[in-house]
Short mmCIF file of N, CA and C in Angstrom, two decimals:
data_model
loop_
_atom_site.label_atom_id
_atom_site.label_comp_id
_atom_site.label_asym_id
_atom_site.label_seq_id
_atom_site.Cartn_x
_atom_site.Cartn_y
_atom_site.Cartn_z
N UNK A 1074 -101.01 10.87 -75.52
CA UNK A 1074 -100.13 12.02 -75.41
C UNK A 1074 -100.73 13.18 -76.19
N UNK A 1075 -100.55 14.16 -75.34
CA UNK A 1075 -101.38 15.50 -76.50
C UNK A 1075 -100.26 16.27 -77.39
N UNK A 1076 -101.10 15.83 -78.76
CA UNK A 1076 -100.36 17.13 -79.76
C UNK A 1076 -100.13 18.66 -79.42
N UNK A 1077 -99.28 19.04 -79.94
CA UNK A 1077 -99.13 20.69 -79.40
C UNK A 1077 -99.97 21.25 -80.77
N UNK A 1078 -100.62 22.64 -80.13
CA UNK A 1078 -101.08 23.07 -81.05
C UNK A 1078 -100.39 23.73 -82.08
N UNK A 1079 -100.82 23.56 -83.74
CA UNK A 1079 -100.24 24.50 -84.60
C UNK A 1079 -100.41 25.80 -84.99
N UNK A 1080 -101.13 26.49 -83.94
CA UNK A 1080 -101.14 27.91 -83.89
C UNK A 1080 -100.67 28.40 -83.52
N UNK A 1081 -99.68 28.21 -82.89
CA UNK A 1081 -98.54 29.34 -82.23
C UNK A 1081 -97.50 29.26 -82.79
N UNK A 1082 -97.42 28.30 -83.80
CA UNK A 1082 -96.33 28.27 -84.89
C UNK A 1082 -96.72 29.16 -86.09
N UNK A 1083 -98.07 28.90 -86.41
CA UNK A 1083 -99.21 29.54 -88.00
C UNK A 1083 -98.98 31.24 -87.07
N UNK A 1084 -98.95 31.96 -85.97
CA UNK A 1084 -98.88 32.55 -85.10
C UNK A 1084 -97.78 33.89 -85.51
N UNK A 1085 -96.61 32.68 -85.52
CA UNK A 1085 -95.75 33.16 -85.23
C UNK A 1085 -94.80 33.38 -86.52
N UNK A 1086 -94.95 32.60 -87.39
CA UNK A 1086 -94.72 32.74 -89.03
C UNK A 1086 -95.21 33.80 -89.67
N UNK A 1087 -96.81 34.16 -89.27
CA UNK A 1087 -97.52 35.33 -90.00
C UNK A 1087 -96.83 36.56 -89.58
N UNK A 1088 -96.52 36.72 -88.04
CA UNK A 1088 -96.05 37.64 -87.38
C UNK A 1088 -94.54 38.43 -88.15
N UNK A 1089 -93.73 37.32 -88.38
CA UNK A 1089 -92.30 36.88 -88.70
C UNK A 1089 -92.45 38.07 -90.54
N UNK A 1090 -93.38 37.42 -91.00
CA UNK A 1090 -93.52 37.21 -92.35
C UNK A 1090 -94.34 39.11 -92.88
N UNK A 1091 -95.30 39.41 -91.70
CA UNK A 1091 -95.57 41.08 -91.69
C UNK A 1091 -93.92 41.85 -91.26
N UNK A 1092 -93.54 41.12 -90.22
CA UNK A 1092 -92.69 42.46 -90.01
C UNK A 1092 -91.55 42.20 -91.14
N UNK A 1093 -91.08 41.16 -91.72
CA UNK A 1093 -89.98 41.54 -92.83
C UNK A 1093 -90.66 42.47 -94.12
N UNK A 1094 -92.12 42.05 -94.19
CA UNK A 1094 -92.75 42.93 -95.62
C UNK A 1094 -92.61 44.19 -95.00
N UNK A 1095 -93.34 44.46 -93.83
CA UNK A 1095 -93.43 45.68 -93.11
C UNK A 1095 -92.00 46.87 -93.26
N UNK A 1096 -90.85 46.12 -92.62
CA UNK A 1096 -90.04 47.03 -92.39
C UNK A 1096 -88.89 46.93 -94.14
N UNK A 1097 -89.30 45.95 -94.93
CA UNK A 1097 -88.56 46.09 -96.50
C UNK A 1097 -89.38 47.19 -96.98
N UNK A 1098 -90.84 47.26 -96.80
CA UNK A 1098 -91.48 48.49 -97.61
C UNK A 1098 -90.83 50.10 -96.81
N UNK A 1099 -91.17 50.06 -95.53
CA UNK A 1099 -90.69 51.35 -94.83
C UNK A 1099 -89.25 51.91 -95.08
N UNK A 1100 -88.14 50.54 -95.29
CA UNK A 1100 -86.58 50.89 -95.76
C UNK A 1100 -87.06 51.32 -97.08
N UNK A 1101 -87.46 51.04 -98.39
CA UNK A 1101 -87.51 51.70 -99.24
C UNK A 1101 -88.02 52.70 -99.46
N UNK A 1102 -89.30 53.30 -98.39
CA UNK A 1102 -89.88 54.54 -98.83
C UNK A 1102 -89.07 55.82 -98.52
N UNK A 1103 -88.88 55.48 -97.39
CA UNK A 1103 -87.31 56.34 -96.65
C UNK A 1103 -86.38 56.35 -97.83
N UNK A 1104 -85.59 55.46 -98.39
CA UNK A 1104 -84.70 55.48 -99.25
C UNK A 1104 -85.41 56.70 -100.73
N UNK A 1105 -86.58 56.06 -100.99
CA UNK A 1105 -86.85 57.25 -102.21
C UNK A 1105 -87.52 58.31 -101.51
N UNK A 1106 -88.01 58.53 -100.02
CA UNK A 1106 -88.07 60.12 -99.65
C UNK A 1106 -86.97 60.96 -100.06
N UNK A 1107 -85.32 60.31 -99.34
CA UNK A 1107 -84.25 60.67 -99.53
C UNK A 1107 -84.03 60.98 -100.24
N UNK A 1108 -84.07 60.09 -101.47
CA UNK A 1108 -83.57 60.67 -102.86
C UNK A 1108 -84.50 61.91 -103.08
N UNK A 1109 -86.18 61.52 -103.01
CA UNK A 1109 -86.43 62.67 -103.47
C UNK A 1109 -86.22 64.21 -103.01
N UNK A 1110 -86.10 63.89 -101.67
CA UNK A 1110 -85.35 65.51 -100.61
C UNK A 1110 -84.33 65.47 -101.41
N UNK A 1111 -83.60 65.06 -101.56
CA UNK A 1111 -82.21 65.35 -102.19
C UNK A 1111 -82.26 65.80 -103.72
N UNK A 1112 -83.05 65.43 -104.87
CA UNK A 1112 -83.61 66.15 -105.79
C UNK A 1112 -84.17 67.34 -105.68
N UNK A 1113 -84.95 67.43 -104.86
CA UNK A 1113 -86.16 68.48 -104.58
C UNK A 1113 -85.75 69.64 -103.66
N UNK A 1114 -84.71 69.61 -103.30
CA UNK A 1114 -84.39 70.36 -101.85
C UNK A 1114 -84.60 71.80 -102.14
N UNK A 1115 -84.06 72.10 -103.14
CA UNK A 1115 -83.98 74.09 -103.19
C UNK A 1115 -85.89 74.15 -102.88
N UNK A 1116 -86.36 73.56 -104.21
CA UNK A 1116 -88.12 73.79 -104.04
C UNK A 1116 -88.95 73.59 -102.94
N UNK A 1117 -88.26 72.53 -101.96
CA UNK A 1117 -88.56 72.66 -100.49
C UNK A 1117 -88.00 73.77 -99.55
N UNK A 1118 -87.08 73.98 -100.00
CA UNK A 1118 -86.69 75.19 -99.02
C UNK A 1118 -87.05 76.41 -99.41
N UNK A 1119 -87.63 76.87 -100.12
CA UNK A 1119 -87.75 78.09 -100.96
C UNK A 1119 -89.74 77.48 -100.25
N UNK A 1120 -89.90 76.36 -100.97
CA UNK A 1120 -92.14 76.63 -100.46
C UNK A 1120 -92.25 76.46 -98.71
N UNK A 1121 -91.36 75.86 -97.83
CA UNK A 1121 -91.41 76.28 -96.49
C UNK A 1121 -90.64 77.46 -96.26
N UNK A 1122 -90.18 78.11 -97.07
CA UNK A 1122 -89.55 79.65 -96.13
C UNK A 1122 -90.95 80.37 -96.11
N UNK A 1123 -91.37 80.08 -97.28
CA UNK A 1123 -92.68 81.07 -97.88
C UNK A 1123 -93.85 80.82 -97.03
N UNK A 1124 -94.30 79.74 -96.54
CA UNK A 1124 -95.54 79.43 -95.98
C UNK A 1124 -95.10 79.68 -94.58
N UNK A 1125 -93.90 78.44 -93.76
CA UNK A 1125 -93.53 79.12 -92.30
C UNK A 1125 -92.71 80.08 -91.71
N UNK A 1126 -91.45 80.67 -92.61
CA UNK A 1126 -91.15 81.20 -92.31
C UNK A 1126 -89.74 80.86 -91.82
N UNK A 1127 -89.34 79.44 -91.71
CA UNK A 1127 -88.34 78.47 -91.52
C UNK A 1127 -86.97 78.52 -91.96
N UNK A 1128 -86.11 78.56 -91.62
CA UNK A 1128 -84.81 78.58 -92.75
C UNK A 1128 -84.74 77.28 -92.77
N UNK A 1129 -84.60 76.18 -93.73
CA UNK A 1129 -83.74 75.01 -93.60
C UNK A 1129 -82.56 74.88 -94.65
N UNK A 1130 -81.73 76.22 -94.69
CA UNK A 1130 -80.74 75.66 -95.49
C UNK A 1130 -79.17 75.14 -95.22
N UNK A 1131 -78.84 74.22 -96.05
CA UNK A 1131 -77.67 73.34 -95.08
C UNK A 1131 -77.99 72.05 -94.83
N UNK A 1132 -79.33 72.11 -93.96
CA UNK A 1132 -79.75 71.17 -93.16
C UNK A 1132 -80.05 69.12 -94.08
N UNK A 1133 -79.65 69.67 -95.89
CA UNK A 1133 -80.06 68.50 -96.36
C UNK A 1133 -79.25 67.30 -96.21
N UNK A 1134 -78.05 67.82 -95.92
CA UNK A 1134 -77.33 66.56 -96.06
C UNK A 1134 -77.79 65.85 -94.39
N UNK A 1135 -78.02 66.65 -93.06
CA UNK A 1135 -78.02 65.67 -92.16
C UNK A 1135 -79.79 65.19 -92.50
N UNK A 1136 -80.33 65.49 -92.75
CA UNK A 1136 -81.94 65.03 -93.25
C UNK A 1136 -81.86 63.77 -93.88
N UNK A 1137 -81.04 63.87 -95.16
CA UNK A 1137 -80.54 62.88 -96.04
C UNK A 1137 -79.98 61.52 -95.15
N UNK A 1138 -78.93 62.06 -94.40
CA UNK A 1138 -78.22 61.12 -93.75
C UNK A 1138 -78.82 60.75 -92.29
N UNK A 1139 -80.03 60.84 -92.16
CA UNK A 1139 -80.66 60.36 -90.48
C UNK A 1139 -82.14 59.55 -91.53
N UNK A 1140 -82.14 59.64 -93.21
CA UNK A 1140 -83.31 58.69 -93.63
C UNK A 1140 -82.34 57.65 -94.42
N UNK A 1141 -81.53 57.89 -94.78
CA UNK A 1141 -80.82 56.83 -95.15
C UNK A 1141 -80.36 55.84 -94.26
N UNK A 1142 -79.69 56.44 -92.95
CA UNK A 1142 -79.33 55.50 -91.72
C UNK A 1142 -80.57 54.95 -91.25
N UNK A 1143 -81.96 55.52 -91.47
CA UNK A 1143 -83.17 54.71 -90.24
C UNK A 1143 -83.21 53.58 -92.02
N UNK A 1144 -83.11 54.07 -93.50
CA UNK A 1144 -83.32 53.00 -93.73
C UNK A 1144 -82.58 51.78 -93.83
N UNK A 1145 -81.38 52.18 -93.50
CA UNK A 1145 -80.41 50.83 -93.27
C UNK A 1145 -80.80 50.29 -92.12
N UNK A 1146 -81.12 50.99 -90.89
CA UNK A 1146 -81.45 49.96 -89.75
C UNK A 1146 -82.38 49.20 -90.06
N UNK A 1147 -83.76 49.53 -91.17
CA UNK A 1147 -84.68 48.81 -91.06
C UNK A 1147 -84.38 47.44 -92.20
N UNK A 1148 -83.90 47.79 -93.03
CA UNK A 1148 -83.20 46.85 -94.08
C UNK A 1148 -82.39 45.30 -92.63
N UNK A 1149 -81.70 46.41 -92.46
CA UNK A 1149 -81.43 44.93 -90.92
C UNK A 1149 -82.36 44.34 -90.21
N UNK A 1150 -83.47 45.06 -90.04
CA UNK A 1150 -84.57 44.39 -89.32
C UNK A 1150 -85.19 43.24 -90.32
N UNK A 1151 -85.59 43.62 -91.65
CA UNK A 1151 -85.86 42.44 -92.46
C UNK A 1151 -85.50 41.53 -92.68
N UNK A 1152 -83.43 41.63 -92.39
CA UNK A 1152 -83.04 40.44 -92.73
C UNK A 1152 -83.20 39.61 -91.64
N UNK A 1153 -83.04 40.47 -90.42
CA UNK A 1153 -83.57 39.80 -89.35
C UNK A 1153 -84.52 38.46 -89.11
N UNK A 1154 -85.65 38.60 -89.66
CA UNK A 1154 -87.08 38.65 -89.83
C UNK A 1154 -87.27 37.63 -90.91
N UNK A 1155 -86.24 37.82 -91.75
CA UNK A 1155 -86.20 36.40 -92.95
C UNK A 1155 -85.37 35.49 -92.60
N UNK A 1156 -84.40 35.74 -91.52
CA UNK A 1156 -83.22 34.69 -90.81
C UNK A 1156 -84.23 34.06 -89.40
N UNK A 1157 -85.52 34.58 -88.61
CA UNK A 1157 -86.14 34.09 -87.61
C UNK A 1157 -87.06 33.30 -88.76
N UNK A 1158 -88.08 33.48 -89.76
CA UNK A 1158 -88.59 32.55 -90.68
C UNK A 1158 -88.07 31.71 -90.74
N UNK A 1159 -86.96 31.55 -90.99
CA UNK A 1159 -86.46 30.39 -91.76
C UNK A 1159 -85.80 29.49 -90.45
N UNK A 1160 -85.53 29.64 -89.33
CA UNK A 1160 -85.78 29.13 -87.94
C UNK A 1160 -87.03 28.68 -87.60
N UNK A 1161 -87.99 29.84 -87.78
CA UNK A 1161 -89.26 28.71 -87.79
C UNK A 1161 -89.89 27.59 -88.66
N UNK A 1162 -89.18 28.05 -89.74
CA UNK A 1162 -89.40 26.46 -90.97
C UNK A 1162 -88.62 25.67 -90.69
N UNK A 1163 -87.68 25.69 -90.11
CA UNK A 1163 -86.92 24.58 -89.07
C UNK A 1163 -87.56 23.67 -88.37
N UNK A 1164 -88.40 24.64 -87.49
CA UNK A 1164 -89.02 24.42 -86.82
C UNK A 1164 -90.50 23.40 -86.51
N UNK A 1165 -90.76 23.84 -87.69
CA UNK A 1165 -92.14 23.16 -88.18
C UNK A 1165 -91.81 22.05 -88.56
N UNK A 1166 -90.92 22.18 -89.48
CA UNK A 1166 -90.21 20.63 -90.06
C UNK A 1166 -89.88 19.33 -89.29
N UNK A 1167 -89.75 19.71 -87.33
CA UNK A 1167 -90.04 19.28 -86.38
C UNK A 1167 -88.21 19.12 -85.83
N UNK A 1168 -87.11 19.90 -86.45
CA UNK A 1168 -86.21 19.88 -85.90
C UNK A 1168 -85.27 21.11 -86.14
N UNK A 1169 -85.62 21.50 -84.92
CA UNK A 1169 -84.95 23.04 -84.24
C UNK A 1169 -83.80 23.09 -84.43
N UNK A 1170 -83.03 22.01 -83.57
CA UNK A 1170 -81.29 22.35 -83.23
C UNK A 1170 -80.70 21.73 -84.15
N UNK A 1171 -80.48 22.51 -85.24
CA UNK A 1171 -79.66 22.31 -86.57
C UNK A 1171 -78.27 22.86 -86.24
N UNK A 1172 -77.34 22.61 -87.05
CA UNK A 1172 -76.12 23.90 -87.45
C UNK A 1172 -76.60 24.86 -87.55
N UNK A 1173 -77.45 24.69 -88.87
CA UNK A 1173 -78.12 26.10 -89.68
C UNK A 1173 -78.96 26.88 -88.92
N UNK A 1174 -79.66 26.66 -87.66
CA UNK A 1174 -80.20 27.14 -86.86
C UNK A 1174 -79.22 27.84 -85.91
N UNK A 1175 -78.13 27.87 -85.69
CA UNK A 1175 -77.49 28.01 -84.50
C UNK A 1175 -76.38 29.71 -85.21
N UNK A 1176 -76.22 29.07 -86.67
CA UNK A 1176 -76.15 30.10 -87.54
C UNK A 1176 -77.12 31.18 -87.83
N UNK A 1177 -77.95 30.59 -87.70
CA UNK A 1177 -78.73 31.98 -87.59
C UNK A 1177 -79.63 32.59 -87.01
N UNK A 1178 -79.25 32.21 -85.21
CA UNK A 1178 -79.27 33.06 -84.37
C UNK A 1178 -77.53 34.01 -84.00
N UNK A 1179 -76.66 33.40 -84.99
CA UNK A 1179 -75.63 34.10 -84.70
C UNK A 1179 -75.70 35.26 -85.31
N UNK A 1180 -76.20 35.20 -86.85
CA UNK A 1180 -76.34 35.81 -87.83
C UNK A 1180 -77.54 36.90 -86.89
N UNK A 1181 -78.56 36.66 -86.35
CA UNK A 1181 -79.38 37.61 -86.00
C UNK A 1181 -78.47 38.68 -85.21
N UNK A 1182 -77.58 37.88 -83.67
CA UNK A 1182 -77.40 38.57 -83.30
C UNK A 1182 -76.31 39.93 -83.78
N UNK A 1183 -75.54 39.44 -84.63
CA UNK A 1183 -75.03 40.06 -85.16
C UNK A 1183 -75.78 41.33 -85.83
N UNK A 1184 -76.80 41.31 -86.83
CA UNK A 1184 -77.68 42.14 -87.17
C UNK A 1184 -78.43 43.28 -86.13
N UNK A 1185 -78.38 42.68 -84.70
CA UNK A 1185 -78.79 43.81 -83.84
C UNK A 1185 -78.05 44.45 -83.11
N UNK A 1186 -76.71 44.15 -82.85
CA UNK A 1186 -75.39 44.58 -82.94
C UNK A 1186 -75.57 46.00 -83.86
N UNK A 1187 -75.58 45.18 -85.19
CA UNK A 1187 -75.94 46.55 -85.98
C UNK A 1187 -76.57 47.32 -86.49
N UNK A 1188 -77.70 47.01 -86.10
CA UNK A 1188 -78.88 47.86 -85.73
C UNK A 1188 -78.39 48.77 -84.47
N UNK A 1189 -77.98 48.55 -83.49
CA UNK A 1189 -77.61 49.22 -82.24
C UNK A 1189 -76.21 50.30 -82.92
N UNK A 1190 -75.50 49.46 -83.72
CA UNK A 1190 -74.85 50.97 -84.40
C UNK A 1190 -75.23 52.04 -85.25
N UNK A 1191 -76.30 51.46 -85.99
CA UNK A 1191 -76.69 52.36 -87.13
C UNK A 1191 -78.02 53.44 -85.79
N UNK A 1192 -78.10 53.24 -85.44
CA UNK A 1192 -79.43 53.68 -84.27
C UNK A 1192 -78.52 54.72 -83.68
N UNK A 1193 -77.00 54.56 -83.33
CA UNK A 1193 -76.10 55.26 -82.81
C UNK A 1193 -75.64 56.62 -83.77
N UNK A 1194 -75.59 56.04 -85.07
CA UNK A 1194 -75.13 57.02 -86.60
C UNK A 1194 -76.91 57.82 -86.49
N UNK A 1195 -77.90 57.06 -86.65
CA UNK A 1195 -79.27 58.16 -86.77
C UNK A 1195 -79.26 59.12 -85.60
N UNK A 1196 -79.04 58.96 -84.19
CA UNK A 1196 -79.18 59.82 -83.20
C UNK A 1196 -77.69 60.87 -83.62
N UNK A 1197 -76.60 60.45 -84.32
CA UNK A 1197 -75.41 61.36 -84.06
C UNK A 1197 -75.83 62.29 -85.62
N UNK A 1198 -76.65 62.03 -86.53
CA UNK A 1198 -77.08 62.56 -87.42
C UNK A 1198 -77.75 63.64 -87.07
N UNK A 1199 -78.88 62.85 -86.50
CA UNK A 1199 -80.27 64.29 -85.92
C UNK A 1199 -79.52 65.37 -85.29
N UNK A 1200 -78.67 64.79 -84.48
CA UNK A 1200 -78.37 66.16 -83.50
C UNK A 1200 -77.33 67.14 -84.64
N UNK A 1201 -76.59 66.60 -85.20
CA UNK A 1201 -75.85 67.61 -86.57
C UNK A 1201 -77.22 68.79 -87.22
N UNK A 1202 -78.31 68.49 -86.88
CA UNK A 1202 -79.45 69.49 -87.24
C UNK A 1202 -79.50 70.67 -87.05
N UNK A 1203 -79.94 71.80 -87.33
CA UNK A 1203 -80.08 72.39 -85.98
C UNK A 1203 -81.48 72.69 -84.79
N UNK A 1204 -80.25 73.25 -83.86
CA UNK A 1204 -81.18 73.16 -82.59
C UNK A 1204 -82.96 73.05 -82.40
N UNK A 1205 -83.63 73.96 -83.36
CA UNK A 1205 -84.84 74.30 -83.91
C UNK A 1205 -85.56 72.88 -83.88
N UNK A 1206 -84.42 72.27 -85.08
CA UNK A 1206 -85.25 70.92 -85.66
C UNK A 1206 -83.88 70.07 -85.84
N UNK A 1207 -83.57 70.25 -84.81
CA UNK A 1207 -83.25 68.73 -83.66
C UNK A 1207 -84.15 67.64 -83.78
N UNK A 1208 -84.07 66.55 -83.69
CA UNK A 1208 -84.72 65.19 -84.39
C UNK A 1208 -84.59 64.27 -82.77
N UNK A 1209 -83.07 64.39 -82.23
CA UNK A 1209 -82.66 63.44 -82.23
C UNK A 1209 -82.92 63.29 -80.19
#
């Protein structure tokens, strides 16, 4: 009888294991852009009036609130991403259809549920912009 290979498991773990580092680093950089736009804002709006010519004033709180919402969606994607891991260490272990497995594909779907809302709050953010620099 032929063994299945263990590379599409080694595959699929590495895969699993970039995108939760991936999208935990991107939710936090977003999170301290934010803060720092939100510190920094007059000195940004005052060195782009000067160089383009731009007004952006007003505009911080929806800026603020369309990097805070992409970083909550991505914060969901990680947990995502650490709830499919741990399905595939299920997995490897050589038994899939657990409880705890069945939990957390519930648990996923749930997470893209809300991802699909917070994706709904970033597009209803951008457009609060204005027209100029519309995002969304």
């Amino acid at each position: 009888m032929n063994t299945p290979s263990p590379l599409p498991l080694a595959a699929s773990r590495f895969l699993v294991t970039a995108g939760r580092i991936l999208t935990t680093t991107l939710a936090v950089l977003l999170l301290v852009i934010a803060v720092a736009l939100a510190v920094a804002w007059p000195q940004v709006v005052a060195e782009v009036a000067d160089h383009a010519g731009t007004n952006l004033q007003g505009m911080q709180p929806g800026v603020s609130l369309v990097l805070v919402s992409a970083a909550i969606m991505l914060a969901l994607a990680a947990r995502m991403f650490q709830r499919l891991g741990w399905i595939l260490n299920s997995v490897s272990e050589g038994d899939p259809f657990t409880v705890d497995n069945s939990r957390r594909l519930r648990h996923i779907g749930w997470l893209m549920i809300a991802m699909q809302i917070m994706g709904l709050l970033t597009s209803l953010a951008g457009r609060m912009l204005p027209a100029e620099h519309n995002i969304s």
